[in-house]
Amino acid sequence: MEEFELNHLSATIKVVNKKIEKAQIELANLKKLFEEKRLELGNNFYEYKQGQDLAGTFTTMSQIEEQQLALEKELSRLKTQNNSPYFARIDFQTTSALQKIYIGLASIIHNKKIYTVDWRSPIASIYYEYELGDAEYKIGDKVIKGALTLKRQYKIENKQLLSYFDTNLTINDEILQEILSKHASDKMRQIVSTIQKEQNAIIRTEKTENILVQGVAGSGKTSIALHKAAYLLYKHRKSLKSSDILVLSPNNIFSSYINEVLPQLGEDNLVETTFAQIVKSELKRSVEAREDMLDDIATKSDQKVLDEISYKSSYEFLDSLLRFLKGPLTDIFSPKTLRYIIKENDGGENEEIVFTEEQTRNLFFKTFKGYDFYERINKIAWQYAMVFTEKRHYSKSQHRGLKERFKQILYSFMPINNVEQIFQIFMAREKLSASQSSTIKYMDKGTLLAIKHYLYGLDHDFSAKYLIIDEMQDFTPVDIYMFKKIWTCPYMIVGDVNQCIEKTLSKEYLQLTADFLGCNVYNLNKTYRSTQEIAMFASSIIGIKNVEYVNRRGEAPKVIQTANQGTVIAKLIDEECSNFDHIAIICKCNKEAKELCKQLNGKVDYVLMKEPDDYKNKVLVTTCATAKGIEFDAVIVPNADGENYHNNLDKNILYISTTRALHKLYFTCQNEPSKFLKNAIHEKE
């Protein structure tokens, strides 16, 4: 092992240890100071209350707490980096000097000497973007040119340098293979040491650029989105905090799965929510879970329902909704003349303020024509209230209350202004069924919110400085329209049109969405999750072409036809998958999952996956809808016969279930296997 490398690692670890010791002392002092201030406040509260600076004391305590949190975050990052301070080195030759740059999770600097640079720094981009030879990086508008003369990657564990490799590629295949061969974790991991050139290009896009990432299953799109957030927090640290970035994720289980990536990178977690939670907060009604909707259609396979879902998932449906809102619905606004007596004279003459029907109609239909309904009402109400204020019949402080009163009056000119009733009318016009239950159907959540927003605006502020939308294909155009209405900040949208269960999406749909949102499209066609055998088999199910595979080999997927699935599944887990940490038995629907559990009782130690914490268990029984977006060491798909999996919906379910597997994939069935599994190895028991 080269002595220079061993010495640099040793010196770096010593510096990290010093920083850890210093941070621990500072943290202990801050905790002590905070406790002293707290006791001082308690002991002298009466004096403070009598006029001393109570607010100032609370401000001081708040500042101490902020310093504590920052130090705890720094300490956590240092402890992580202490075990493996860096993962790569580049030698960059400029006209003036040769720079040896070590790249890690964060910069390590001591006495003006740089031991490692942050992977997000401008110079570190050379590592991800260039092969040996001419290279350059930018700092602001300045371009630094030179030559990349060395690219080295390290395997460092528990402060020990185990090996290193010199390469002309972005990531040495040996290191990448080793990382990809690891077992699945119950949390998504950071990928800074294996970021590929095409992934790096997305991560380092400008904050102002709206981007849509179409990535095949296992291409790392969700992880890239989170690393993009970490990059923005680094580059714009003076103006952007983790609480300024919002992630719209598909469900709570998925949120739990991704919530360790940012802490691994030394950043705080982002604000996370689901679109269903936003709809619930605005409409004060529960929303059907996507998993329940998919479970229902997988169980019933009603073609009429599938046709309605397909239509509601189209831009044609969005266009019909907007034309209805801005046309027939808006046109029924019927104002009346408003007359207010301000002053009564003894002679019988009254001083009046009058807003005629024609005046209101002109303002609503002409002056403010380009605005949503609620914006027109707001503007007219403000204008009418100002007349009273300017004539000094009301003070400025009373203006707001008067404006609200005018809004009530203006809304009364609508023969119908109930969101649910308007929804029912629109659905009837479209000849679509509309549930009247207290729970909003999953496919209708965007439509109801769009009606509410158009009429009344939103009650809550969901503002963010950057928005990340995951699983783009699971949202309808109406949902996407509402994203555009709610958030005016830049955004990154990631998804895969091939991973939509309930409908078939095309490349044209992808481009329509990108154009509608003003996004640049980035395509990720290389899959890293599964072995080549599993990835190629998955692609064959739905006929995807032009997918690139990492050369990580494994066993071919296998179909086992048996009269006793429970026994076979137990045998697979005990004999073929015993060394794995996460095994998923992925069923088509909840009914099937519960029936399978009965067959497994007494044979397998399993958990039926319902809550985020369930993912920590070794063997999970779940459904495709719940497992979507998560990966497992091995996947077993039961009841994979031709009767259970025969149409396009079933094909999509099989594809998504298949792409959850990292290392091994099995199908079991009692009857003849599904036609979609023809490329797997078939066995009979």
PDB file of C-alpha atoms in Angstrom, residues 64-226:
ATOM      1  CA  ILE A  64     -28.306  28.813  22.120  1.00  0.00           C
ATOM      2  CA  GLU A  65     -30.692  26.059  21.029  1.00  0.00           C
ATOM      3  CA  GLU A  66     -30.028  26.862  17.353  1.00  0.00           C
ATOM      4  CA  GLN A  67     -26.277  26.646  17.960  1.00  0.00           C
ATOM      5  CA  GLN A  68     -26.787  23.316  19.727  1.00  0.00           C
ATOM      6  CA  LEU A  69     -28.723  21.872  16.800  1.00  0.00           C
ATOM      7  CA  ALA A  70     -26.094  23.048  14.317  1.00  0.00           C
ATOM      8  CA  LEU A  71     -23.311  21.511  16.416  1.00  0.00           C
ATOM      9  CA  GLU A  72     -25.178  18.222  16.839  1.00  0.00           C
ATOM     10  CA  LYS A  73     -25.643  18.061  13.074  1.00  0.00           C
ATOM     11  CA  GLU A  74     -21.949  18.802  12.501  1.00  0.00           C
ATOM     12  CA  LEU A  75     -20.934  16.220  15.110  1.00  0.00           C
ATOM     13  CA  SER A  76     -23.071  13.539  13.491  1.00  0.00           C
ATOM     14  CA  ARG A  77     -21.527  14.245  10.094  1.00  0.00           C
ATOM     15  CA  LEU A  78     -17.978  14.208  11.532  1.00  0.00           C
ATOM     16  CA  LYS A  79     -18.546  10.844  13.220  1.00  0.00           C
ATOM     17  CA  THR A  80     -19.785   9.401   9.935  1.00  0.00           C
ATOM     18  CA  GLN A  81     -16.818  10.828   8.059  1.00  0.00           C
ATOM     19  CA  ASN A  82     -14.376   9.652  10.736  1.00  0.00           C
ATOM     20  CA  ASN A  83     -14.853   6.043   9.632  1.00  0.00           C
ATOM     21  CA  SER A  84     -14.475   6.844   5.944  1.00  0.00           C
ATOM     22  CA  PRO A  85     -13.228  10.426   5.400  1.00  0.00           C
ATOM     23  CA  TYR A  86     -13.215  10.286   1.607  1.00  0.00           C
ATOM     24  CA  PHE A  87     -13.967   7.958  -1.285  1.00  0.00           C
ATOM     25  CA  ALA A  88     -11.996   9.409  -4.209  1.00  0.00           C
ATOM     26  CA  ARG A  89      -9.056  11.511  -5.292  1.00  0.00           C
ATOM     27  CA  ILE A  90      -8.356  13.478  -8.434  1.00  0.00           C
ATOM     28  CA  ASP A  91      -5.108  15.115  -9.517  1.00  0.00           C
ATOM     29  CA  PHE A  92      -5.814  18.271 -11.472  1.00  0.00           C
ATOM     30  CA  GLN A  93      -2.948  19.982 -13.290  1.00  0.00           C
ATOM     31  CA  THR A  94      -3.345  23.663 -14.115  1.00  0.00           C
ATOM     32  CA  THR A  95      -0.735  25.959 -15.654  1.00  0.00           C
ATOM     33  CA  SER A  96       0.350  27.026 -12.165  1.00  0.00           C
ATOM     34  CA  ALA A  97       0.132  23.897  -9.983  1.00  0.00           C
ATOM     35  CA  LEU A  98      -0.804  20.244  -9.514  1.00  0.00           C
ATOM     36  CA  GLN A  99      -3.688  19.871  -7.066  1.00  0.00           C
ATOM     37  CA  LYS A 100      -4.338  16.594  -5.231  1.00  0.00           C
ATOM     38  CA  ILE A 101      -8.030  16.713  -4.349  1.00  0.00           C
ATOM     39  CA  TYR A 102      -9.627  14.181  -1.980  1.00  0.00           C
ATOM     40  CA  ILE A 103     -13.426  13.998  -2.206  1.00  0.00           C
ATOM     41  CA  GLY A 104     -15.729  13.109   0.704  1.00  0.00           C
ATOM     42  CA  LEU A 105     -19.149  13.788   2.213  1.00  0.00           C
ATOM     43  CA  ALA A 106     -18.025  17.232   3.353  1.00  0.00           C
ATOM     44  CA  SER A 107     -14.944  19.443   3.384  1.00  0.00           C
ATOM     45  CA  ILE A 108     -12.324  18.892   6.081  1.00  0.00           C
ATOM     46  CA  ILE A 109     -10.063  21.911   6.565  1.00  0.00           C
ATOM     47  CA  HIS A 110      -7.515  22.535   9.338  1.00  0.00           C
ATOM     48  CA  ASN A 111      -4.989  25.374   9.613  1.00  0.00           C
ATOM     49  CA  LYS A 112      -5.856  26.417   6.058  1.00  0.00           C
ATOM     50  CA  LYS A 113      -4.954  22.971   4.730  1.00  0.00           C
ATOM     51  CA  ILE A 114      -7.688  21.180   2.764  1.00  0.00           C
ATOM     52  CA  TYR A 115      -7.791  17.458   3.592  1.00  0.00           C
ATOM     53  CA  THR A 116     -11.027  16.704   1.720  1.00  0.00           C
ATOM     54  CA  VAL A 117     -13.467  18.698  -0.389  1.00  0.00           C
ATOM     55  CA  ASP A 118     -17.241  18.329  -0.370  1.00  0.00           C
ATOM     56  CA  TRP A 119     -18.601  16.110  -3.178  1.00  0.00           C
ATOM     57  CA  ARG A 120     -20.884  19.012  -4.110  1.00  0.00           C
ATOM     58  CA  SER A 121     -18.051  21.523  -4.575  1.00  0.00           C
ATOM     59  CA  PRO A 122     -17.323  22.809  -8.098  1.00  0.00           C
ATOM     60  CA  ILE A 123     -13.924  21.117  -8.381  1.00  0.00           C
ATOM     61  CA  ALA A 124     -15.391  17.748  -7.332  1.00  0.00           C
ATOM     62  CA  SER A 125     -17.568  17.817 -10.449  1.00  0.00           C
ATOM     63  CA  ILE A 126     -14.451  16.862 -12.441  1.00  0.00           C
ATOM     64  CA  TYR A 127     -14.486  13.446 -10.760  1.00  0.00           C
ATOM     65  CA  TYR A 128     -18.012  12.724 -11.975  1.00  0.00           C
ATOM     66  CA  GLU A 129     -17.831  14.317 -15.409  1.00  0.00           C
ATOM     67  CA  TYR A 130     -14.418  13.650 -16.938  1.00  0.00           C
ATOM     68  CA  GLU A 131     -12.094  10.870 -17.968  1.00  0.00           C
ATOM     69  CA  LEU A 132      -8.318  11.424 -17.915  1.00  0.00           C
ATOM     70  CA  GLY A 133      -7.279  14.343 -20.082  1.00  0.00           C
ATOM     71  CA  ASP A 134      -8.504  17.901 -20.517  1.00  0.00           C
ATOM     72  CA  ALA A 135     -11.028  18.957 -17.887  1.00  0.00           C
ATOM     73  CA  GLU A 136     -12.551  22.085 -16.416  1.00  0.00           C
ATOM     74  CA  TYR A 137     -14.897  23.328 -13.717  1.00  0.00           C
ATOM     75  CA  LYS A 138     -16.726  26.558 -13.001  1.00  0.00           C
ATOM     76  CA  ILE A 139     -16.749  28.806  -9.965  1.00  0.00           C
ATOM     77  CA  GLY A 140     -19.515  31.302 -10.643  1.00  0.00           C
ATOM     78  CA  ASP A 141     -18.841  32.618 -14.142  1.00  0.00           C
ATOM     79  CA  LYS A 142     -15.131  31.773 -14.009  1.00  0.00           C
ATOM     80  CA  VAL A 143     -13.956  28.636 -15.846  1.00  0.00           C
ATOM     81  CA  ILE A 144     -10.861  26.873 -14.479  1.00  0.00           C
ATOM     82  CA  LYS A 145      -9.168  24.754 -17.161  1.00  0.00           C
ATOM     83  CA  GLY A 146      -6.549  22.060 -16.763  1.00  0.00           C
ATOM     84  CA  ALA A 147      -5.860  18.366 -17.140  1.00  0.00           C
ATOM     85  CA  LEU A 148      -7.116  15.446 -15.066  1.00  0.00           C
ATOM     86  CA  THR A 149      -4.021  13.300 -14.571  1.00  0.00           C
ATOM     87  CA  LEU A 150      -5.277  10.853 -11.909  1.00  0.00           C
ATOM     88  CA  LYS A 151      -8.634   9.468 -10.860  1.00  0.00           C
ATOM     89  CA  ARG A 152      -8.459   7.203  -7.829  1.00  0.00           C
ATOM     90  CA  GLN A 153     -11.167   5.475  -5.804  1.00  0.00           C
ATOM     91  CA  TYR A 154     -10.846   4.142  -2.279  1.00  0.00           C
ATOM     92  CA  LYS A 155     -12.378   1.465  -0.148  1.00  0.00           C
ATOM     93  CA  ILE A 156     -12.086   2.742   3.422  1.00  0.00           C
ATOM     94  CA  GLU A 157     -13.931   1.089   6.292  1.00  0.00           C
ATOM     95  CA  ASN A 158     -13.570   1.689  10.037  1.00  0.00           C
ATOM     96  CA  LYS A 159     -10.651   4.073   9.398  1.00  0.00           C
ATOM     97  CA  GLN A 160      -8.743   1.407   7.466  1.00  0.00           C
ATOM     98  CA  LEU A 161      -7.626   1.768   3.852  1.00  0.00           C
ATOM     99  CA  LEU A 162      -8.529  -1.624   2.400  1.00  0.00           C
ATOM    100  CA  SER A 163      -7.783  -0.892  -1.236  1.00  0.00           C
ATOM    101  CA  TYR A 164      -7.747   1.695  -3.976  1.00  0.00           C
ATOM    102  CA  PHE A 165      -8.033   1.683  -7.744  1.00  0.00           C
ATOM    103  CA  ASP A 166      -6.882   4.023 -10.472  1.00  0.00           C
ATOM    104  CA  THR A 167      -9.337   4.305 -13.327  1.00  0.00           C
ATOM    105  CA  ASN A 168     -10.169   6.296 -16.397  1.00  0.00           C
ATOM    106  CA  LEU A 169     -13.910   5.832 -15.830  1.00  0.00           C
ATOM    107  CA  THR A 170     -16.246   7.729 -13.522  1.00  0.00           C
ATOM    108  CA  ILE A 171     -16.724   4.763 -11.236  1.00  0.00           C
ATOM    109  CA  ASN A 172     -14.487   1.700 -11.191  1.00  0.00           C
ATOM    110  CA  ASP A 173     -16.604  -1.323 -12.092  1.00  0.00           C
ATOM    111  CA  GLU A 174     -15.163  -3.371  -9.216  1.00  0.00           C
ATOM    112  CA  ILE A 175     -16.263  -0.806  -6.614  1.00  0.00           C
ATOM    113  CA  LEU A 176     -19.656  -0.295  -8.236  1.00  0.00           C
ATOM    114  CA  GLN A 177     -20.257  -4.046  -8.396  1.00  0.00           C
ATOM    115  CA  GLU A 178     -19.400  -4.443  -4.727  1.00  0.00           C
ATOM    116  CA  ILE A 179     -21.774  -1.674  -3.646  1.00  0.00           C
ATOM    117  CA  LEU A 180     -24.609  -2.944  -5.845  1.00  0.00           C
ATOM    118  CA  SER A 181     -24.129  -6.483  -4.536  1.00  0.00           C
ATOM    119  CA  LYS A 182     -24.834  -5.452  -0.954  1.00  0.00           C
ATOM    120  CA  HIS A 183     -28.043  -6.453   0.755  1.00  0.00           C
ATOM    121  CA  ALA A 184     -31.031  -4.124   0.766  1.00  0.00           C
ATOM    122  CA  SER A 185     -31.227  -1.703   3.658  1.00  0.00           C
ATOM    123  CA  ASP A 186     -34.383  -0.681   5.487  1.00  0.00           C
ATOM    124  CA  LYS A 187     -33.478   2.877   4.442  1.00  0.00           C
ATOM    125  CA  MET A 188     -32.410   4.246   1.092  1.00  0.00           C
ATOM    126  CA  ARG A 189     -28.650   4.923   1.070  1.00  0.00           C
ATOM    127  CA  GLN A 190     -26.650   7.876  -0.178  1.00  0.00           C
ATOM    128  CA  ILE A 191     -24.808   7.219  -3.449  1.00  0.00           C
ATOM    129  CA  VAL A 192     -22.155   9.967  -3.532  1.00  0.00           C
ATOM    130  CA  SER A 193     -19.331   7.507  -4.247  1.00  0.00           C
ATOM    131  CA  THR A 194     -21.140   5.930  -7.210  1.00  0.00           C
ATOM    132  CA  ILE A 195     -22.851   8.868  -8.910  1.00  0.00           C
ATOM    133  CA  GLN A 196     -22.581   8.414 -12.669  1.00  0.00           C
ATOM    134  CA  LYS A 197     -21.960  11.138 -15.225  1.00  0.00           C
ATOM    135  CA  GLU A 198     -25.579  11.348 -16.400  1.00  0.00           C
ATOM    136  CA  GLN A 199     -26.803  11.396 -12.787  1.00  0.00           C
ATOM    137  CA  ASN A 200     -24.309  14.121 -11.853  1.00  0.00           C
ATOM    138  CA  ALA A 201     -25.534  16.298 -14.730  1.00  0.00           C
ATOM    139  CA  ILE A 202     -29.037  16.223 -13.231  1.00  0.00           C
ATOM    140  CA  ILE A 203     -27.878  16.832  -9.666  1.00  0.00           C
ATOM    141  CA  ARG A 204     -25.899  19.918 -10.682  1.00  0.00           C
ATOM    142  CA  THR A 205     -28.572  21.588 -12.824  1.00  0.00           C
ATOM    143  CA  GLU A 206     -29.297  25.191 -11.952  1.00  0.00           C
ATOM    144  CA  LYS A 207     -31.857  25.818  -9.215  1.00  0.00           C
ATOM    145  CA  THR A 208     -33.996  27.901 -11.578  1.00  0.00           C
ATOM    146  CA  GLU A 209     -34.313  25.108 -14.160  1.00  0.00           C
ATOM    147  CA  ASN A 210     -37.496  23.027 -14.000  1.00  0.00           C
ATOM    148  CA  ILE A 211     -36.594  19.433 -14.776  1.00  0.00           C
ATOM    149  CA  LEU A 212     -38.506  16.218 -15.424  1.00  0.00           C
ATOM    150  CA  VAL A 213     -36.529  12.998 -15.021  1.00  0.00           C
ATOM    151  CA  GLN A 214     -37.835   9.914 -16.815  1.00  0.00           C
ATOM    152  CA  GLY A 215     -35.915   6.989 -15.389  1.00  0.00           C
ATOM    153  CA  VAL A 216     -36.306   3.251 -15.833  1.00  0.00           C
ATOM    154  CA  ALA A 217     -36.823   1.133 -12.714  1.00  0.00           C
ATOM    155  CA  GLY A 218     -33.639   1.038 -10.653  1.00  0.00           C
ATOM    156  CA  SER A 219     -32.001   4.009 -12.367  1.00  0.00           C
ATOM    157  CA  GLY A 220     -31.688   5.863  -9.062  1.00  0.00           C
ATOM    158  CA  LYS A 221     -34.061   8.722  -9.897  1.00  0.00           C
ATOM    159  CA  THR A 222     -35.439   9.153  -6.361  1.00  0.00           C
ATOM    160  CA  SER A 223     -31.964   9.022  -4.853  1.00  0.00           C
ATOM    161  CA  ILE A 224     -30.786  11.566  -7.419  1.00  0.00           C
ATOM    162  CA  ALA A 225     -33.660  13.879  -6.470  1.00  0.00           C
ATOM    163  CA  LEU A 226     -32.578  13.762  -2.810  1.00  0.00           C
TER     164      LEU A 226
END
